[in-house]
CSV table of C-alpha atoms in Angstrom, one decimal:
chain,number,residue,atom,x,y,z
A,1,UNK,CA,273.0,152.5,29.7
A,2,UNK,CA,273.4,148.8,30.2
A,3,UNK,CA,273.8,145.8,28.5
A,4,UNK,CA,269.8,145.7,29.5
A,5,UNK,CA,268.4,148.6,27.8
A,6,UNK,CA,270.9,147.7,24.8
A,7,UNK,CA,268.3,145.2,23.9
A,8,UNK,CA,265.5,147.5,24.4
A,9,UNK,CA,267.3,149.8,21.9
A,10,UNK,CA,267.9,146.9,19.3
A,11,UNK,CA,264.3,146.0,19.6
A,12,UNK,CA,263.6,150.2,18.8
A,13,UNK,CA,265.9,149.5,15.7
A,14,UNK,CA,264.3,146.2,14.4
A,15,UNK,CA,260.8,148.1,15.0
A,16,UNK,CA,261.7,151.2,12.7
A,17,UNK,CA,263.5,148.3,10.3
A,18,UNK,CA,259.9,146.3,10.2
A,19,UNK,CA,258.2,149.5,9.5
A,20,UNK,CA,260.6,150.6,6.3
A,21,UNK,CA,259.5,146.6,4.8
A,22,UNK,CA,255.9,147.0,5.5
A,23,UNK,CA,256.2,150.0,3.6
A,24,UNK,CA,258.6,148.5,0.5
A,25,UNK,CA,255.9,145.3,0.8
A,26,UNK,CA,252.7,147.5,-0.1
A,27,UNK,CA,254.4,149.6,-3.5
A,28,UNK,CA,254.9,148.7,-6.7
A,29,UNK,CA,258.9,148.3,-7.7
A,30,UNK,CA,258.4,151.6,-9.9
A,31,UNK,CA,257.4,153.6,-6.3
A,32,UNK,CA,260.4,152.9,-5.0
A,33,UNK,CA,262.1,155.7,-6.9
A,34,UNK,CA,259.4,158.0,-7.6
A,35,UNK,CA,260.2,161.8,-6.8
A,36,UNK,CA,258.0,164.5,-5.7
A,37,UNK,CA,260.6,167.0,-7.3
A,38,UNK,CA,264.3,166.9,-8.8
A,39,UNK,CA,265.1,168.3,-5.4
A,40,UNK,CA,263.4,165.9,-3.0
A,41,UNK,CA,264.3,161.8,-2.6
A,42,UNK,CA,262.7,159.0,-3.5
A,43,UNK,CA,262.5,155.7,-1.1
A,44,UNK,CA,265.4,154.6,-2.9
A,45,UNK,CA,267.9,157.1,-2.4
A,46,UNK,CA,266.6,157.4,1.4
A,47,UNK,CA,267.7,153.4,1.4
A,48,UNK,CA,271.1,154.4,0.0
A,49,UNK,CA,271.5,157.0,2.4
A,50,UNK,CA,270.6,155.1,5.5
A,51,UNK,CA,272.8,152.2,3.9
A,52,UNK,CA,276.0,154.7,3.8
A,53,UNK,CA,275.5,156.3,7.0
A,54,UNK,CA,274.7,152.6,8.8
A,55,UNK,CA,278.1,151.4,6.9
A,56,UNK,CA,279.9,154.6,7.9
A,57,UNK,CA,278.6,154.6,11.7
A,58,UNK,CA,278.9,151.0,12.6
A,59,UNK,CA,281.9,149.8,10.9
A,60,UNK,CA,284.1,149.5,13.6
A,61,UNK,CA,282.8,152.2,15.5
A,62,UNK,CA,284.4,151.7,18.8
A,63,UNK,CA,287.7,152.0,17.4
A,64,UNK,CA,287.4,154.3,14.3
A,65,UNK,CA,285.4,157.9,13.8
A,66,UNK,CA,282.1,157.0,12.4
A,67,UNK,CA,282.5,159.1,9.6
A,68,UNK,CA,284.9,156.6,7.4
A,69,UNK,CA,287.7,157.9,5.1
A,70,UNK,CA,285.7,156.1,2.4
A,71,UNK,CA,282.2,157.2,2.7
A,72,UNK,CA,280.6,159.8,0.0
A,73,UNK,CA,278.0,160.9,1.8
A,74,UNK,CA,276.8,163.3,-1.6
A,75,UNK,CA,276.9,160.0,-3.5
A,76,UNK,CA,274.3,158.6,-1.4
A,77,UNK,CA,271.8,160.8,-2.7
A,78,UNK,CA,272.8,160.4,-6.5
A,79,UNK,CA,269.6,158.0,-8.1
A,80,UNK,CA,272.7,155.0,-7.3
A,81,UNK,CA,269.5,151.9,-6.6
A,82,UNK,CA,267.8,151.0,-10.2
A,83,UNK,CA,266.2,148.0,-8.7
A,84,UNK,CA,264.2,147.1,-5.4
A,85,UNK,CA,266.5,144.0,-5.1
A,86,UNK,CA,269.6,146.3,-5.1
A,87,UNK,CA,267.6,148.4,-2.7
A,88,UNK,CA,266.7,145.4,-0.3
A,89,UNK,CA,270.2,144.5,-0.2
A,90,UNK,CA,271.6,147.7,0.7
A,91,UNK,CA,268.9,147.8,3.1
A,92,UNK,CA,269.8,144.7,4.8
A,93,UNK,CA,273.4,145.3,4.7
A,94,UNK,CA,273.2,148.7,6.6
A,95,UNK,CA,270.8,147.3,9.0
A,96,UNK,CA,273.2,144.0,9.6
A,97,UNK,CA,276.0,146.4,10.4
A,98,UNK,CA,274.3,148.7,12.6
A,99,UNK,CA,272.5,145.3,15.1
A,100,UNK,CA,275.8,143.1,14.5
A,101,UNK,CA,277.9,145.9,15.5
A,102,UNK,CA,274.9,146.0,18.9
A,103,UNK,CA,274.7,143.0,19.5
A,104,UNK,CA,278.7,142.7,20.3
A,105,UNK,CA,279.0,145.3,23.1
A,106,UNK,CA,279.7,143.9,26.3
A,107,UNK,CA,279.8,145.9,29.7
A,108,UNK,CA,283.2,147.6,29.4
A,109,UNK,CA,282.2,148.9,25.9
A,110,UNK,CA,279.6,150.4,27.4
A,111,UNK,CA,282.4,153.1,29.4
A,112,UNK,CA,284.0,153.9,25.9
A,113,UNK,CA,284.2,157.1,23.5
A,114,UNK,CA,283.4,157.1,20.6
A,115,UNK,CA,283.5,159.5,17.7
A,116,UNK,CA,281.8,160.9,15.0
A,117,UNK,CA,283.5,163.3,12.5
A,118,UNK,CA,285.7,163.7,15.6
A,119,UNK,CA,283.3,164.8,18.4
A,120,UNK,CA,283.6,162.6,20.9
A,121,UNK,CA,280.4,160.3,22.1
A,122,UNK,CA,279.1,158.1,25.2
A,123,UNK,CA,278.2,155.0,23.8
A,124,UNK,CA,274.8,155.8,24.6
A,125,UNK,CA,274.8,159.3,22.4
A,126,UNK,CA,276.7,157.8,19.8
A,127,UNK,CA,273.5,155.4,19.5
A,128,UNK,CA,270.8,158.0,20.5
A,129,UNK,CA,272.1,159.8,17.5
A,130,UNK,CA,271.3,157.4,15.6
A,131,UNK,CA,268.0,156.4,17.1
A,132,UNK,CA,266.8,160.0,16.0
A,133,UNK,CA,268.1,159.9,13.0
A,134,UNK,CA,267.1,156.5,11.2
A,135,UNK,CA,263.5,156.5,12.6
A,136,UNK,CA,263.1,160.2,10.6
A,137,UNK,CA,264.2,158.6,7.3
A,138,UNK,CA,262.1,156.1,8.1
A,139,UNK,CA,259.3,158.2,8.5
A,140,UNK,CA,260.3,160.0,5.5
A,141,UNK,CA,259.9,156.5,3.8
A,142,UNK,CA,256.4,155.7,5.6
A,143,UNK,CA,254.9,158.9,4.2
A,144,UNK,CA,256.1,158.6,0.7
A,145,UNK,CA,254.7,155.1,0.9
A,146,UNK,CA,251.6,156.0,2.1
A,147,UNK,CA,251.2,159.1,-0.5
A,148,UNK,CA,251.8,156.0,-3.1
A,149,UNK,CA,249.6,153.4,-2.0
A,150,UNK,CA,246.9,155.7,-1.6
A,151,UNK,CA,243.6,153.9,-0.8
A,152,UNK,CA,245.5,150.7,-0.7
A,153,UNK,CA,247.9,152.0,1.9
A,154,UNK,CA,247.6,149.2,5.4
A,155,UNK,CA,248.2,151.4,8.4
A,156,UNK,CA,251.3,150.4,10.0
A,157,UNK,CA,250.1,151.1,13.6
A,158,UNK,CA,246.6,151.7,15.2
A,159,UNK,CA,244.0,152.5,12.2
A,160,UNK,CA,241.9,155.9,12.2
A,161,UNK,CA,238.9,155.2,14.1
A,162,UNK,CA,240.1,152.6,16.1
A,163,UNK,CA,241.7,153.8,19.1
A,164,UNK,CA,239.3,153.1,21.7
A,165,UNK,CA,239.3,149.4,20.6
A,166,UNK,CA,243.2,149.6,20.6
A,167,UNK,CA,243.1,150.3,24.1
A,168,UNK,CA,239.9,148.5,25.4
A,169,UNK,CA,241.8,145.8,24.3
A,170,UNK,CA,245.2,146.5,25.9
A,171,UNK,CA,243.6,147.6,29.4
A,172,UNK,CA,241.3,144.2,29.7
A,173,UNK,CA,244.6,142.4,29.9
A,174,UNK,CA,246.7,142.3,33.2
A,175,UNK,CA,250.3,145.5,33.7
A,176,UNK,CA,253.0,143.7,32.5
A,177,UNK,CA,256.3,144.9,31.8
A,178,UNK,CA,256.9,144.5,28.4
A,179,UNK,CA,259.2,146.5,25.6
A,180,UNK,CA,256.6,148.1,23.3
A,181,UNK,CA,258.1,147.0,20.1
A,182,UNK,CA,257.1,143.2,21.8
A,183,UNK,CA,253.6,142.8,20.0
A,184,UNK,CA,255.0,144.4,16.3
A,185,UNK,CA,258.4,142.7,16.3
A,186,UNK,CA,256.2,139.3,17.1
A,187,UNK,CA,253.4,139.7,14.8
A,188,UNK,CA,255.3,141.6,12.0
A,189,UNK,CA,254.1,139.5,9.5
A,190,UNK,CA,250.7,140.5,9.8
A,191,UNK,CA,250.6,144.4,10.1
């Protein structure tokens, strides 16, 4: 991995990021900590747990284990977030650690070890790790929201039925190289 397709990586990030705030934008505050079951999470307590882990992970991380002294990782799934500004702010905070933290490696970072509960990492597993894991909390969130929007729910990607004029549309235009989170990050605003 280089300093290159670090950026492509950050852009993966911001994509799955965009994708938990079109879902938060379409519910009602009250959705936000509905549960299916007492043993299943709401979109809140998902938010807390992606805000401790992103905390716990990025603080520091090339010089201290990922899993911090101070984290309670079973805390994260007590019903902490009463209110969708709490949850936004977590959710920002975690998600400023984790592309602050990023956006600061330089090439001889890149060489480094990292660890996590004290397994040693590449740089690049350390945030592959992580790449798998946010993106299926995130997907967790997406399908709650979904489930609670119902007919109001605004498809996040391509809508059913419309492939074929997804692509008709991408294959009149010239090959370019391009990152595919490109066309989301830059038109985020009106998914």
């Amino acid at each position: 991995m280089n300093l290159e397709d670090i950026k492509g990586v950050i852009k993966q990030f911001e994509y799955y990021k965009m994708l938990g705030e079109k879902t938060f934008s379409q519910l009602d505050e009250e959705n936000l900590f509905w549960k299916y079951n007492e043993d299943s999470n709401s979109i809140a307590t998902i938010v807390n747990h992606l805000y401790g882990n992103m905390l716990s992970r990025w603080t520091d991380f090339l010089n201290t284990d990922g899993e911090k002294s101070w984290r309670n990782r079973d805390q994260e799934f007590d019903e902490d977030i009463t209110t969708k500004d709490t949850l936004l702010s977590k959710w920002n905070d975690g998600w400023d650690c984790l592309l602050n933290a990023l956006n600061a490696l330089n090439e001889a970072d890149l060489d480094k070890i990292v660890y996590i509960r004290n397994e040693g990492h590449t740089i690049t597993d350390a945030i592959n790790r992580q790449l798998a894991h946010y993106p299926y909390h995130i997907g967790q969130i997406v399908f709650l929201g979904k489930m609670l929007a119902n007919n109001k729910w605004q498809s996040l990607s391509i809508p059913k039925g419309n492939s074929q004029k997804y692509n008709d549309q991408k294959f009149s235009k010239e090959k370019e190289k391009i990152h595919f989170t490109d066309e989301f990050l830059k038109n985020k605003n009106n998914l």
